Coordinates of C-alpha atoms (C1' of nucleotides) in Angstrom, one line a residue:
Chain A
M1 CA 0.0 0.0 0.0
N2 CA 1.3 3.4 -0.9
L3 CA 0.5 6.9 0.3
R4 CA -1.3 8.9 -2.2
L5 CA -1.6 12.7 -2.0
Y6 CA -3.5 15.3 -3.9
D7 CA -1.0 17.5 -5.7
T8 CA -2.3 20.9 -6.8
A9 CA 0.2 21.1 -9.6
A10 CA -1.0 17.8 -11.1
G11 CA -4.6 18.6 -10.2
D12 CA -4.9 15.0 -9.1
V13 CA -4.0 12.4 -6.5
R14 CA -0.5 11.0 -7.0
D15 CA 1.5 8.2 -5.4
F16 CA 3.9 9.8 -3.0
V17 CA 7.5 9.0 -3.8
P18 CA 10.1 10.9 -1.8
L19 CA 13.2 12.2 -3.5
E20 CA 15.3 10.2 -1.0
D21 CA 14.2 6.8 0.3
G22 CA 12.9 7.0 3.8
K23 CA 13.2 10.8 4.1
V24 CA 10.7 13.5 3.6
G25 CA 11.2 17.3 3.6
I26 CA 8.2 19.4 4.1
Y27 CA 7.8 23.2 3.9
V28 CA 4.6 24.8 5.2
C29 CA 3.8 28.4 4.9
G30 CA 3.0 29.6 8.4
L31 CA 1.4 32.8 9.3
T32 CA 2.1 36.4 8.9
V33 CA 2.3 37.3 12.6
Q34 CA 0.2 40.4 12.5
S35 CA -2.9 39.5 14.5
E36 CA -4.2 37.1 17.0
P37 CA -4.8 33.6 15.7
H38 CA -8.3 32.5 14.9
V39 CA -9.7 29.1 14.3
G40 CA -9.1 29.3 10.6
H41 CA -5.4 30.0 11.0
V42 CA -4.7 27.0 13.1
R43 CA -6.5 24.6 10.8
S44 CA -3.6 24.6 8.4
A45 CA -1.2 23.8 11.2
V46 CA -3.4 21.0 12.4
N47 CA -3.9 19.5 8.9
F48 CA -0.2 19.5 8.2
D49 CA 0.6 18.2 11.6
V50 CA -1.5 15.2 10.8
L51 CA 0.4 14.7 7.6
R52 CA 3.6 14.9 9.5
R53 CA 2.5 12.4 12.1
W54 CA 1.3 10.0 9.5
L55 CA 4.7 10.1 7.7
L56 CA 6.4 9.5 11.1
A57 CA 4.1 6.5 11.7
R58 CA 5.2 5.3 8.3
D59 CA 8.8 5.5 9.6
Y60 CA 9.9 8.4 7.4
D61 CA 12.6 10.6 8.7
V62 CA 10.7 13.9 8.4
T63 CA 12.2 17.4 8.3
F64 CA 9.4 19.8 8.8
I65 CA 9.9 23.5 8.3
R66 CA 7.2 26.0 8.9
N67 CA 8.1 29.7 8.6
I68 CA 6.6 32.8 10.0
T69 CA 6.4 36.0 8.0
D70 CA 7.4 38.8 10.4
I71 CA 7.8 41.7 8.0
D72 CA 5.3 43.0 5.4
D73 CA 2.9 45.8 4.6
K74 CA 0.2 44.8 7.0
I75 CA 2.5 44.4 9.9
L76 CA 3.9 47.9 9.3
A77 CA 0.4 49.4 8.9
K78 CA -0.9 47.7 12.1
S79 CA 2.0 48.6 14.2
A80 CA 1.8 52.2 13.1
E81 CA -1.9 52.1 14.0
Q82 CA -1.2 50.7 17.4
G83 CA 1.7 53.0 18.0
R84 CA 4.3 50.4 18.8
P85 CA 7.3 49.0 17.0
W86 CA 6.6 46.5 14.3
Y87 CA 8.9 44.0 15.9
N88 CA 7.0 44.2 19.2
L89 CA 3.8 43.4 17.4
T90 CA 5.2 40.4 15.6
Y91 CA 6.9 39.1 18.7
D92 CA 3.6 39.3 20.7
M93 CA 1.6 37.7 18.0
K94 CA 4.1 34.9 17.6
R95 CA 3.9 34.1 21.3
L96 CA 0.1 33.9 21.0
L97 CA 0.4 31.7 18.0
D98 CA 2.8 29.4 19.7
K99 CA 0.3 29.1 22.6
A100 CA -2.5 28.2 20.1
Y101 CA -0.4 25.6 18.4
A102 CA 0.5 24.1 21.8
D103 CA -3.1 24.1 22.9
L104 CA -4.0 22.1 19.8
N105 CA -1.1 19.6 20.2
V106 CA 0.6 20.7 17.0
L107 CA 4.1 19.4 17.1
P108 CA 6.8 22.0 17.0
P109 CA 8.4 22.1 13.6
T110 CA 12.0 21.0 13.1
Y111 CA 12.7 24.6 12.6
E112 CA 10.6 27.8 12.4
P113 CA 12.6 30.3 10.3
A114 CA 11.5 34.0 10.3
A115 CA 11.8 36.2 7.2
T116 CA 13.8 38.9 8.9
G117 CA 16.4 36.4 9.9
H118 CA 17.1 35.5 6.3
V119 CA 17.6 38.7 4.4
P120 CA 21.1 37.7 3.2
E121 CA 19.8 34.4 1.8
M122 CA 17.1 36.3 0.0
L123 CA 19.5 38.9 -1.4
E124 CA 21.7 36.1 -2.7
L125 CA 18.7 34.5 -4.5
I126 CA 17.6 37.8 -5.9
D127 CA 21.1 38.4 -7.2
L128 CA 21.1 35.0 -8.9
L129 CA 17.8 35.9 -10.6
V130 CA 19.1 39.2 -11.9
E131 CA 22.2 37.4 -13.2
R132 CA 20.1 34.9 -15.0
G133 CA 17.9 37.5 -16.6
H134 CA 14.7 36.8 -14.6
A135 CA 14.7 39.9 -12.4
Y136 CA 15.5 43.6 -12.8
A137 CA 15.9 46.7 -10.8
A138 CA 13.0 49.1 -11.2
E139 CA 13.6 51.8 -13.7
D140 CA 12.0 54.5 -11.6
G141 CA 14.7 54.6 -9.0
S142 CA 12.5 53.3 -6.3
G143 CA 15.0 50.7 -5.3
D144 CA 12.5 47.9 -6.0
V145 CA 13.5 44.7 -7.7
Y146 CA 11.0 42.8 -9.7
F147 CA 10.6 39.3 -11.0
D148 CA 10.1 39.3 -14.8
V149 CA 7.2 37.0 -15.4
R150 CA 7.5 37.2 -19.2
S151 CA 11.0 35.8 -18.9
W152 CA 9.7 32.6 -17.4
P153 CA 7.5 30.8 -19.9
A154 CA 6.3 28.3 -17.3
Y155 CA 4.8 31.0 -15.2
G156 CA 1.3 30.0 -14.2
E157 CA 2.0 26.2 -14.3
L158 CA 1.1 25.6 -10.7
T159 CA -2.4 27.1 -10.9
H160 CA -3.0 26.3 -14.6
Q161 CA -3.3 29.9 -15.7
S162 CA -1.8 31.7 -18.6
I163 CA -0.5 35.2 -18.0
D164 CA -2.6 36.7 -20.7
D165 CA -5.8 35.5 -19.1
M166 CA -5.0 37.0 -15.7
E167 CA -6.8 40.1 -14.7
P168 CA -4.3 42.8 -13.9
A169 CA -4.8 43.9 -10.3
E170 CA -7.1 46.9 -10.0
D171 CA -4.7 48.6 -7.7
A172 CA -1.7 47.6 -9.6
D173 CA 0.8 50.3 -9.3
P174 CA 2.9 50.0 -12.5
R175 CA 5.8 52.0 -11.0
G176 CA 8.9 50.7 -12.7
K177 CA 7.3 47.4 -13.8
R178 CA 7.8 46.0 -17.3
D179 CA 4.6 44.0 -16.9
P180 CA 1.8 44.7 -14.4
R181 CA 2.0 41.0 -13.3
D182 CA 5.7 41.3 -12.3
F183 CA 6.0 41.0 -8.6
A184 CA 8.4 42.5 -6.1
L185 CA 11.4 40.6 -4.9
W186 CA 12.7 43.5 -3.0
K187 CA 11.0 46.7 -1.9
G188 CA 13.0 49.9 -1.7
H189 CA 12.7 51.7 1.6
K190 CA 10.1 54.4 1.8
P191 CA 10.6 57.4 4.1
T192 CA 7.2 56.8 5.7
E193 CA 8.4 53.5 7.0
P194 CA 10.5 52.9 10.0
T195 CA 14.2 52.5 9.3
T196 CA 14.3 49.5 11.5
A197 CA 12.2 47.8 8.8
S198 CA 14.9 48.1 6.2
W199 CA 18.1 46.3 5.4
P200 CA 21.1 47.2 3.2
S201 CA 21.2 45.7 -0.3
P202 CA 23.0 46.2 -3.6
W203 CA 19.9 48.2 -4.6
G204 CA 19.9 50.4 -1.5
R205 CA 18.1 50.0 1.8
G206 CA 14.8 48.1 1.6
R207 CA 12.9 45.1 2.7
P208 CA 12.0 41.7 1.2
G209 CA 9.0 41.1 -1.0
W210 CA 6.6 38.6 0.3
H211 CA 7.3 35.5 -1.8
I212 CA 11.1 35.5 -1.8
E213 CA 11.4 34.5 1.8
C214 CA 9.9 31.1 1.3
S215 CA 12.0 30.3 -1.7
A216 CA 15.2 31.3 0.2
M217 CA 14.3 29.5 3.4
A218 CA 13.0 26.4 1.8
S219 CA 16.2 25.9 -0.1
K220 CA 18.3 26.7 2.9
Y221 CA 16.7 24.1 5.2
L222 CA 15.5 21.5 2.7
G223 CA 17.7 21.9 -0.3
G224 CA 17.0 23.2 -3.8
A225 CA 14.6 20.3 -4.4
F226 CA 12.3 18.9 -1.7
D227 CA 9.2 16.8 -1.3
I228 CA 6.2 18.6 -0.1
H229 CA 5.1 22.2 0.1
G230 CA 1.9 23.1 1.9
G231 CA -0.3 26.0 2.8
G232 CA -3.8 27.3 2.6
V233 CA -5.7 27.3 -0.7
D234 CA -5.6 31.1 -0.9
L235 CA -1.8 30.9 -1.2
R236 CA -1.8 29.0 -4.4
F237 CA -1.9 32.2 -6.3
P238 CA 0.0 34.4 -6.2
H239 CA 2.2 33.3 -3.4
H240 CA 3.0 29.7 -4.3
E241 CA 3.0 30.3 -8.0
N242 CA 5.5 33.1 -7.5
E243 CA 7.6 31.0 -5.2
Q244 CA 7.8 28.2 -7.7
A245 CA 8.6 30.5 -10.6
Q246 CA 11.4 32.3 -8.8
S247 CA 12.9 29.1 -7.4
R248 CA 12.8 27.3 -10.7
A249 CA 14.0 30.3 -12.6
A250 CA 17.0 30.3 -10.2
G251 CA 17.7 26.7 -11.2
F252 CA 16.2 24.9 -8.2
G253 CA 13.8 21.9 -8.6
F254 CA 11.7 23.1 -5.7
A255 CA 8.7 21.2 -4.4
S256 CA 7.6 17.8 -5.8
Y257 CA 4.1 17.9 -4.3
W258 CA 1.9 20.9 -3.5
L259 CA -0.7 20.4 -0.8
H260 CA -3.4 22.9 0.0
N261 CA -5.9 22.9 2.9
A262 CA -9.3 24.4 2.5
W263 CA -10.9 27.1 4.6
I264 CA -12.9 27.3 7.7
T265 CA -15.6 29.8 7.0
T266 CA -18.4 31.4 9.1
S267 CA -21.7 32.4 7.5
G268 CA -20.1 31.4 4.3
E269 CA -17.4 33.9 4.4
K270 CA -13.7 33.9 5.2
M271 CA -12.9 34.4 8.8
S272 CA -10.6 37.3 8.1
K273 CA -13.7 39.1 7.0
S274 CA -15.7 38.2 10.1
L275 CA -15.9 40.7 12.8
G276 CA -15.6 40.0 16.4
N277 CA -13.3 38.0 18.6
S278 CA -15.4 35.0 19.2
L279 CA -13.4 32.8 16.8
L280 CA -10.0 33.6 18.2
V281 CA -8.5 30.4 19.5
P282 CA -8.5 31.3 23.2
E283 CA -12.2 32.3 22.9
V284 CA -13.2 29.0 21.3
L285 CA -11.2 27.1 23.9
K286 CA -13.5 28.6 26.6
Q287 CA -16.3 26.4 25.1
V288 CA -14.5 23.2 24.2
R289 CA -11.2 21.7 25.1
G290 CA -8.2 21.8 22.7
I291 CA -8.5 18.2 22.0
E292 CA -12.2 18.6 21.1
L293 CA -11.4 21.5 18.7
R294 CA -8.7 19.4 17.2
Y295 CA -11.1 16.5 16.7
Y296 CA -13.6 18.9 15.0
M297 CA -10.9 19.8 12.5
V298 CA -9.5 16.3 12.0
A299 CA -13.0 14.8 11.4
A300 CA -13.3 16.9 8.2
H301 CA -11.1 16.2 5.2
Y302 CA -8.3 18.8 4.9
R303 CA -9.5 19.7 1.4
S304 CA -13.1 20.3 2.4
H305 CA -14.5 23.6 3.4
V306 CA -15.7 23.6 7.0
E307 CA -18.5 25.9 7.8
F308 CA -17.7 26.7 11.4
S309 CA -20.5 26.7 13.9
F310 CA -20.5 26.2 17.6
E311 CA -23.3 23.7 17.3
A312 CA -21.2 21.5 15.0
L313 CA -18.3 22.0 17.4
Q314 CA -20.3 20.8 20.3
D315 CA -21.5 17.8 18.3
A316 CA -17.9 17.0 17.5
A317 CA -17.0 17.4 21.2
A318 CA -19.8 14.9 22.2
A319 CA -18.6 12.4 19.6
F320 CA -15.0 12.7 20.9
R321 CA -16.1 12.2 24.5
R322 CA -17.5 8.9 23.4
I323 CA -14.1 7.8 22.3
E324 CA -12.5 9.2 25.5
G325 CA -15.1 7.6 27.7
F326 CA -14.3 4.2 26.3
L327 CA -10.6 4.7 26.8
E328 CA -11.0 5.7 30.4
R329 CA -13.2 2.7 31.2
A330 CA -10.9 0.4 29.4
R331 CA -7.9 1.8 31.2
T332 CA -9.6 1.2 34.5
A333 CA -10.6 -2.3 33.5
L334 CA -7.2 -3.4 32.2
P335 CA -4.4 -4.5 34.5
A336 CA -2.3 -1.5 35.6
E337 CA 0.8 -3.1 34.2
F338 CA -0.6 -3.4 30.7
H339 CA 1.4 -1.3 28.4
V340 CA 0.4 -0.3 24.9
G341 CA 2.8 -1.6 22.3
T342 CA 3.2 -0.5 18.7
S343 CA 0.6 -1.3 16.2
S344 CA 1.1 -3.7 13.4
G345 CA -0.5 -5.3 10.4
E346 CA -3.9 -6.2 12.0
E347 CA -7.3 -4.7 11.9
P348 CA -8.5 -2.1 12.6
W349 CA -5.0 -0.6 12.0
L350 CA -5.1 -1.8 8.4
S351 CA -8.4 0.0 7.6
F352 CA -7.1 3.1 9.4
A353 CA -3.9 3.0 7.4
A354 CA -5.7 2.5 4.1
A355 CA -7.9 5.6 4.9
M356 CA -4.8 7.7 5.8
D357 CA -2.9 6.6 2.7
D358 CA -5.8 7.8 0.6
D359 CA -4.8 11.4 0.6
L360 CA -5.1 11.6 4.4
G361 CA -8.7 10.4 4.6
T362 CA -9.2 11.4 8.2
P363 CA -13.0 11.2 8.0
A364 CA -12.8 7.5 7.1
A365 CA -10.0 7.1 9.7
V366 CA -12.3 8.6 12.4
A367 CA -15.0 6.2 11.3
V368 CA -12.6 3.3 11.9
I369 CA -11.9 4.7 15.3
H370 CA -15.6 4.8 16.2
D371 CA -16.1 1.2 15.0
A372 CA -13.2 0.2 17.2
V373 CA -14.8 2.0 20.2
R374 CA -18.1 0.1 19.6
L375 CA -16.2 -3.2 19.5
G376 CA -14.2 -2.2 22.6
N377 CA -17.3 -1.3 24.5
K378 CA -18.7 -4.8 23.7
Q379 CA -15.4 -6.4 24.8
L380 CA -15.6 -4.4 28.0
T381 CA -19.1 -5.7 28.9
E382 CA -18.2 -9.3 27.8
K383 CA -15.0 -9.1 29.9
D384 CA -13.0 -10.2 26.8
E385 CA -9.7 -9.0 28.2
D386 CA -7.5 -10.1 25.3
G387 CA -9.7 -8.5 22.8
L388 CA -9.9 -5.4 24.9
K389 CA -6.2 -5.1 25.1
S390 CA -5.9 -5.2 21.4
T391 CA -8.6 -2.7 20.7
Y392 CA -7.3 -0.4 23.4
A393 CA -3.7 -0.6 22.0
H394 CA -4.9 0.0 18.4
L395 CA -7.0 3.0 19.5
H396 CA -3.9 4.5 21.2
A397 CA -1.9 4.1 18.0
M398 CA -4.6 5.6 15.8
L399 CA -5.3 8.5 18.0
D400 CA -1.6 9.2 18.3
V401 CA -1.4 9.6 14.5
L402 CA -4.2 12.1 14.6
G403 CA -2.8 13.9 17.7
L404 CA -5.9 13.0 19.6
N405 CA -4.8 10.7 22.3
P406 CA -6.4 12.0 25.4
F407 CA -3.8 10.3 27.6
D408 CA -1.0 12.2 25.8
A409 CA 0.7 14.3 28.5
V410 CA 0.3 17.5 26.4
W411 CA -3.5 17.5 27.2
S412 CA -3.2 17.4 31.0
G413 CA -2.5 20.5 32.9
A414 CA 1.1 21.5 33.2
S415 CA 1.0 21.3 37.0
G416 CA 0.9 18.3 39.2
D417 CA -1.9 20.0 41.2
D418 CA -4.5 18.2 39.2
T419 CA -3.8 14.9 40.9
K420 CA -3.9 16.5 44.3
L421 CA -7.2 18.1 43.4
T422 CA -8.6 14.9 42.0
N423 CA -7.7 13.0 45.1
A424 CA -9.3 15.6 47.3
I425 CA -12.5 15.5 45.4
D426 CA -12.4 11.7 45.4
V427 CA -12.3 11.6 49.2
L428 CA -15.3 14.0 49.4
V429 CA -17.3 12.3 46.7
A430 CA -16.6 8.9 48.1
G431 CA -18.1 9.9 51.5
L432 CA -21.2 11.1 49.8
L433 CA -21.4 8.0 47.6
E434 CA -21.2 5.8 50.8
Q435 CA -24.3 7.6 52.2
R436 CA -26.0 7.1 48.9
N437 CA -25.2 3.4 48.9
E438 CA -26.7 3.1 52.3
A439 CA -29.8 4.8 51.2
R440 CA -30.0 2.6 48.1
A441 CA -29.5 -0.5 50.2
A442 CA -32.5 0.6 52.2
K443 CA -34.4 1.3 49.0
D444 CA -34.7 4.9 50.1
W445 CA -34.5 6.2 46.5
A446 CA -35.5 9.7 47.4
T447 CA -32.5 10.2 49.6
A448 CA -30.2 8.4 47.1
D449 CA -31.3 10.6 44.3
A450 CA -31.0 13.7 46.4
I451 CA -27.4 12.9 47.1
R452 CA -26.7 12.3 43.4
D453 CA -28.3 15.6 42.5
R454 CA -26.2 17.4 45.1
I455 CA -23.0 15.9 43.6
K456 CA -24.3 16.8 40.2
A457 CA -24.8 20.4 41.3
A458 CA -21.1 20.5 41.9
G459 CA -20.6 19.5 38.3
I460 CA -19.8 15.9 39.0
E461 CA -21.6 13.1 37.2
V462 CA -22.2 9.8 39.0
E463 CA -22.7 6.6 37.0
D464 CA -23.5 3.2 38.5
T465 CA -21.5 0.4 37.0
P466 CA -21.4 -3.3 37.8
D467 CA -18.2 -2.5 39.7
G468 CA -19.8 0.2 41.8
P469 CA -20.3 3.9 41.2
R470 CA -17.8 6.0 39.4
W471 CA -17.6 9.8 39.0
T472 CA -16.4 12.2 36.3
I473 CA -16.3 15.9 36.1
D474 CA -18.9 17.2 33.6
G475 CA -17.6 17.9 30.1
G476 CA -14.4 16.0 30.5
S477 CA -11.4 16.6 32.7
N478 CA -10.4 20.1 31.7
Chain B
rG1 C1' -13.1 37.2 -18.6
rG2 C1' -9.6 33.2 -16.6
rU3 C1' -8.6 29.2 -12.9
rG4 C1' -10.1 25.8 -9.0
rG5 C1' -13.8 23.7 -5.7
rG6 C1' -18.7 22.7 -4.0
rU7 C1' -24.5 21.5 -3.6
rU8 C1' -25.7 14.3 0.3
rG9 C1' -30.9 12.9 5.4
rG10 C1' -33.3 17.1 11.4
rC11 C1' -27.8 18.6 12.0
rC12 C1' -22.5 17.6 11.1
rG13 C1' -19.8 14.9 7.6
rA14 C1' -17.7 10.7 4.2
rG15 C1' -18.1 8.0 -0.3
rA16 C1' -17.2 8.2 -6.3
rG17 C1' -20.9 2.9 -11.1
rG18 C1' -24.0 -2.5 -7.8
rC19 C1' -22.9 -4.6 -1.6
rG20 C1' -26.5 2.3 2.0
rA21 C1' -19.1 5.4 6.2
rG22 C1' -19.3 7.4 10.9
rG23 C1' -21.0 10.9 14.7
rC24 C1' -24.9 14.0 16.9
rA25 C1' -30.2 14.3 17.5
rA26 C1' -35.0 11.3 17.4
rC27 C1' -37.7 6.7 18.2
rG28 C1' -38.1 1.4 20.0
rG29 C1' -35.7 -2.6 22.8
rA30 C1' -32.0 -4.7 26.4
rC31 C1' -29.6 -3.3 31.1
rU32 C1' -30.8 0.0 35.7
rG33 C1' -34.8 1.1 41.7
rC34 C1' -34.7 5.5 38.4
rA35 C1' -30.9 7.5 35.7
rA36 C1' -26.2 7.8 33.2
rA37 C1' -23.1 4.9 30.3
rU38 C1' -23.2 0.8 26.9
rC39 C1' -25.2 -2.6 23.4
rC40 C1' -29.0 -4.0 19.6
rG41 C1' -32.6 -2.1 16.2
rU42 C1' -35.4 1.8 13.3
rC43 C1' -35.9 6.5 10.6
rU44 C1' -35.0 10.7 7.4
rA45 C1' -30.3 11.4 1.5
rC46 C1' -27.6 12.4 -2.6
rA47 C1' -29.5 20.7 -6.2
rC48 C1' -32.4 20.4 -10.9
rG49 C1' -33.3 18.5 -16.2
rG50 C1' -31.8 15.1 -19.7
rG51 C1' -28.4 11.1 -21.3
rU52 C1' -25.1 6.5 -21.1
rU53 C1' -25.7 1.6 -18.6
rC54 C1' -28.5 -4.6 -16.9
rA55 C1' -27.4 -1.0 -12.8
rA56 C1' -25.9 6.3 -11.5
rA57 C1' -25.4 9.9 -5.3
rU58 C1' -21.1 8.2 -8.3
rC59 C1' -19.9 8.7 -15.6
rC60 C1' -21.5 12.3 -19.7
rC61 C1' -24.3 16.8 -21.4
rG62 C1' -27.0 21.0 -19.8
rU63 C1' -29.2 24.4 -16.0
rA64 C1' -29.4 26.8 -11.2
rC65 C1' -27.2 28.3 -6.9
rC66 C1' -22.8 28.8 -3.6
rC67 C1' -17.6 29.5 -2.5
rA68 C1' -12.3 30.5 -3.4
rC69 C1' -8.2 32.7 -6.2
rC70 C1' -6.6 36.3 -10.3
rU71 C1' -0.5 40.3 -6.6
rC72 C1' -3.0 41.8 1.6
rC73 C1' -5.0 36.6 3.2
rA74 C1' -4.4 29.9 6.6

RNA sequence: GGUGGGUUGGCCGAGAGGCGAGGCAACGGACUGCAAAUCCGUCUACACGGGUUCAAAUCCCGUACCCACCUCCA
């Protein structure tokens, strides 16, 4: 069985064959750190995190580079608006972004290069493009350097467009451009912009254009040719088209596969257009736990639009709690010394793997997980310990691939205070449950139910099981 | 104008010629003092109009509507 991925450049699903056996290099366009991360922003990170985890599960040696863009027009505009240095804005936003990633169990990349740390590499690349006749300094003395799209016949190949069919941008400022579609590799410093946002170059002080950073950083950390380049659909054009054009014009092979994740929208429109803060990651995490939000994202295919709604989010959370509930019951039922091994060529792993190999078919993979949960619940009631061990172990392995294993240490609070608290509650609840048991033994149902209601009022759910009552804090363990 | 994607049941969300993913909700049953949880069962579908085929949600043609991108965007 082979992994197959949808490649935007090919417009179809292709067998994944890495350039070097057993190794995969991935470059993902991260965020421009100019505002607080909302749910839409983190989807991309979650989607590509799943890709990465699946490749790791397939025993690939994965190098995963995800950049941040920390200098651009918007950053300068916003920082000016907010009356603080641009580098303070980007630094703050980056810290919030890191927190959001961590809350969603997105693995840290191998490295996270920032544009401003790679100006020399970009200048080197621009120089090479000028030398090869694919770039030119603006003729109006602005200090800009442009990529010459007409000099690169393959321009448009990634998004299957021809230059002549492209609508010139309404606000295109022709300045010193030879063709309105030429794009900036380097932007000459403007007196209205802070000098801290400019770097020396052969063309005078200035700052990098948007696209060049990814070309420079990808080749620095992954080599001139690498396996997978990812990002949101909106980046296909112009960003990725331009990246590919300039890299290939410079003589690099660049990416073999292009993967693009779809949007999360609200009321049918892009989140960036939505007003209000309710979709910022920390806000959403007031309603559901990080693992539940992640489940919501993983349960949809990465190439499908997700129409965000809190109702759907709550449904997803309920579905996830079913999985979690089983795992907790199974863990209690299994001997404490039972350790989960690695998964192998058995069901349901095989079905799960087949789903994942099919262009990361997480919806089908999640269905396999639910089937396993149903089977496991049956094994639990039938006291089929061997079967239960196997199901439990497989679920661990599958959930690990999706980054959704509730027992993963990342989901529990950072402090050890949780355990203390749990123990304290356990002692208190145990006392009440003892009273309730006495009442039940005396068939005094009114008293028994009153005690249960009282515990419930504290947000603690009591369930009677064949092995006696057990309690859980409402809505999971967060 | 060009390019790409979509429309599935009460809701979410897969599938891509036959064998009805899955979850949530609802209903019935089992279990329970009652619940909860769990299990078993049931129900509501493929935007519209044609066509191809023994067989279409799936392929083809057309129509409608929606979304994204065309140099700020995850």
